[in-house]
Amino acid sequence: MTSKSKPTKGRKPEKIQHPDSRVAAQHVRRAARKDRLADLRSKAKSKAATRLEFYSFIQSRLPPDSTYLSLPEIHAILAVWVSRHGAEISLEQTARRKGRPKSAKETKLEEVQLREVENYKTGVEIPDLTDRDMLQKFRQWDMKSLGYAHTLRFIRVSSLQQDMAVVSRPPTATGHEANDDEAPQLLDDQMDET
């Protein structure tokens, strides 16, 4: 009796493709797209985590008895946020011997701090804490996902113009940024004509 190898169930043997063939190019494009999408997903997760960290920092610094915040109070919270890495940077500087280059951690912290200072100068978007209702909604947020953020009104504040805040994003019921104001108005106009 001769022993036969068992056939693989449900699988066809893989064909070896020529590197310059059309099918090989499709595989390369498919793999490149997969990598690109994975990279975009990781960047989106990182950005969402950074925003959640920022919003939870603001939420942790809210005075417990206040019903709304004034602009100077908001700027005081943001000043603490921007300078929060100062102690770590100074520790890294004192730990470094004279004439030695900066550590990777110190360089990274300085870059983060510089970027946040620059963002604060140009204008940073935060929930509208000057409004009682928005502050109450912001306190109710559990900070687990950004899905709740669309129900809040956001304002843009800047360190250069501390007496001014501009509404940058109004709250939406659906979470979509689209402007749906025009459609109901058109429907009302058409109904008036008939």
Coordinates of C-alpha atoms in Angstrom, one line a residue:
M1 CA 0.0 0.0 0.0
T2 CA 1.2 3.4 -0.8
S3 CA 0.5 6.3 1.4
K4 CA -1.2 9.3 -0.2
S5 CA -1.0 12.8 1.2
K6 CA -4.3 14.1 2.5
P7 CA -5.8 16.8 0.3
T8 CA -6.3 20.1 2.0
K9 CA -10.0 20.7 2.7
G10 CA -11.6 23.7 1.1
R11 CA -8.3 25.3 0.1
K12 CA -6.8 25.5 -3.3
P13 CA -3.0 25.4 -3.5
E14 CA -1.6 28.9 -3.9
K15 CA -0.3 29.8 -7.3
I16 CA 3.0 31.5 -7.5
Q17 CA 2.6 34.7 -9.4
H18 CA 5.2 36.5 -11.5
P19 CA 6.3 39.7 -9.8
D20 CA 5.4 41.9 -12.8
S21 CA 2.0 40.3 -13.4
R22 CA -1.3 42.1 -13.1
V23 CA -2.4 39.9 -10.1
A24 CA 0.8 40.7 -8.2
A25 CA 0.3 44.4 -8.7
Q26 CA -3.2 44.0 -7.3
H27 CA -1.9 42.3 -4.3
V28 CA 0.7 45.1 -3.8
R29 CA -2.0 47.7 -4.1
R30 CA -4.3 45.9 -1.7
A31 CA -1.5 45.6 0.9
A32 CA -0.6 49.2 0.5
R33 CA -4.2 50.3 1.0
K34 CA -4.5 48.1 4.1
D35 CA -1.4 49.7 5.6
R36 CA -2.6 53.2 4.7
L37 CA -6.0 52.6 6.3
A38 CA -4.4 51.1 9.4
D39 CA -2.1 54.1 9.7
L40 CA -5.1 56.5 9.4
R41 CA -7.0 54.5 12.0
S42 CA -4.1 54.7 14.5
K43 CA -3.7 58.5 13.8
A44 CA -7.5 59.0 14.4
K45 CA -7.3 57.1 17.6
S46 CA -4.3 59.0 18.8
K47 CA -6.0 62.3 18.0
A48 CA -9.2 61.3 19.7
A49 CA -7.2 60.2 22.8
T50 CA -5.4 63.6 22.9
R51 CA -8.7 65.5 22.7
L52 CA -10.3 63.3 25.4
E53 CA -7.2 63.9 27.6
F54 CA -7.6 67.7 27.0
Y55 CA -11.3 67.7 27.8
S56 CA -11.0 65.5 30.9
F57 CA -8.2 67.9 32.1
I58 CA -10.6 70.8 31.8
Q59 CA -13.4 68.9 33.4
S60 CA -11.1 68.0 36.4
R61 CA -10.2 71.6 36.9
L62 CA -13.8 72.9 37.0
P63 CA -14.8 74.5 40.3
P64 CA -17.4 72.2 41.8
D65 CA -19.8 75.0 42.9
S66 CA -19.7 77.2 39.8
T67 CA -22.7 77.3 37.4
Y68 CA -20.6 79.0 34.6
L69 CA -17.1 80.2 34.1
S70 CA -15.9 83.6 33.1
L71 CA -13.3 84.1 30.3
P72 CA -10.4 84.8 32.8
E73 CA -11.3 81.5 34.6
I74 CA -11.2 79.6 31.3
H75 CA -7.8 81.2 30.4
A76 CA -6.4 80.3 33.9
I77 CA -7.3 76.6 33.2
L78 CA -5.8 76.7 29.8
A79 CA -2.6 78.4 31.2
V80 CA -2.2 75.4 33.6
W81 CA -2.8 73.0 30.7
V82 CA -0.1 74.6 28.5
S83 CA 2.5 74.7 31.3
R84 CA 1.7 71.2 32.8
H85 CA 5.0 69.7 31.4
G86 CA 7.2 72.5 32.9
A87 CA 8.1 70.5 36.0
E88 CA 9.1 67.4 34.0
I89 CA 11.2 69.5 31.6
S90 CA 13.1 71.2 34.5
L91 CA 13.7 67.7 36.1
E92 CA 15.1 66.5 32.8
Q93 CA 17.3 69.6 32.6
T94 CA 18.7 69.2 36.1
A95 CA 19.3 65.5 35.6
R96 CA 21.4 66.1 32.5
R97 CA 25.1 66.7 32.9
K98 CA 26.6 69.9 31.7
G99 CA 27.5 69.8 28.0
R100 CA 25.4 66.8 27.3
P101 CA 22.6 66.8 24.6
K102 CA 18.9 66.8 25.6
S103 CA 17.3 63.5 26.3
A104 CA 14.6 62.2 23.9
K105 CA 12.0 62.7 26.6
E106 CA 13.0 66.3 27.2
T107 CA 12.9 67.1 23.5
K108 CA 9.5 65.4 23.1
L109 CA 8.1 67.3 26.1
E110 CA 9.4 70.6 24.8
E111 CA 7.9 70.0 21.4
V112 CA 4.5 69.2 22.9
Q113 CA 4.7 72.3 25.1
L114 CA 5.7 74.5 22.2
R115 CA 2.9 73.1 19.9
E116 CA 0.3 73.6 22.7
V117 CA 1.5 77.2 23.3
E118 CA 1.3 77.9 19.6
N119 CA -2.2 76.4 19.4
Y120 CA -3.3 78.5 22.3
K121 CA -2.0 81.6 20.6
T122 CA -3.8 80.9 17.4
G123 CA -7.0 79.8 19.2
V124 CA -8.0 76.6 20.9
E125 CA -11.4 75.1 20.6
I126 CA -13.1 74.2 24.0
P127 CA -16.6 73.5 25.1
D128 CA -18.6 76.7 25.9
L129 CA -18.2 76.9 29.7
T130 CA -19.6 80.4 29.8
D131 CA -23.1 79.1 29.4
R132 CA -24.9 77.4 32.3
D133 CA -26.6 74.7 30.2
M134 CA -23.4 73.8 28.3
L135 CA -21.4 73.6 31.5
Q136 CA -24.0 71.3 33.0
K137 CA -23.9 69.0 29.9
F138 CA -20.1 69.1 30.0
R139 CA -20.1 67.9 33.6
Q140 CA -22.4 65.0 32.7
W141 CA -20.0 63.8 30.0
D142 CA -18.2 60.5 31.1
M143 CA -15.2 61.2 28.8
K144 CA -15.1 57.7 27.4
S145 CA -15.7 58.7 23.8
L146 CA -16.0 61.8 21.7
G147 CA -19.5 60.8 20.6
Y148 CA -21.0 63.1 23.3
A149 CA -19.1 66.2 22.1
H150 CA -21.5 66.9 19.2
T151 CA -24.2 67.9 21.7
L152 CA -22.0 70.7 23.1
R153 CA -21.4 74.2 21.7
F154 CA -17.7 74.9 21.2
I155 CA -15.9 78.3 21.4
R156 CA -12.5 79.3 20.2
V157 CA -10.4 81.2 22.7
S158 CA -6.9 82.6 22.2
S159 CA -4.1 83.8 24.5
L160 CA -3.6 86.9 22.3
Q161 CA -7.3 88.1 22.7
Q162 CA -8.3 87.0 26.2
D163 CA -11.4 89.1 26.3
M164 CA -13.0 87.5 23.3
A165 CA -14.5 84.1 22.5
V166 CA -16.0 83.0 19.2
V167 CA -18.5 80.3 18.7
S168 CA -16.8 77.8 16.5
R169 CA -19.2 74.8 16.5
P170 CA -22.8 74.9 17.5
P171 CA -24.3 71.7 19.0
T172 CA -26.0 69.3 16.6
A173 CA -28.7 66.8 17.4
T174 CA -27.5 64.2 14.8
G175 CA -23.7 64.7 15.2
H176 CA -23.3 65.6 11.6
E177 CA -21.7 68.9 10.7
A178 CA -23.9 69.5 7.7
N179 CA -26.0 72.7 7.6
D180 CA -29.6 71.4 7.5
D181 CA -31.2 74.9 8.0
E182 CA -32.0 75.4 4.4
A183 CA -34.2 72.3 3.7
P184 CA -37.0 73.1 6.2
Q185 CA -37.1 76.7 5.1
L186 CA -37.6 75.6 1.4
L187 CA -40.4 73.3 2.5
D188 CA -42.2 76.1 4.4
D189 CA -41.9 78.4 1.3
Q190 CA -43.3 75.7 -1.0
M191 CA -46.2 75.1 1.3
D192 CA -47.1 78.8 1.5
E193 CA -47.3 79.0 -2.3
T194 CA -49.8 76.2 -2.7

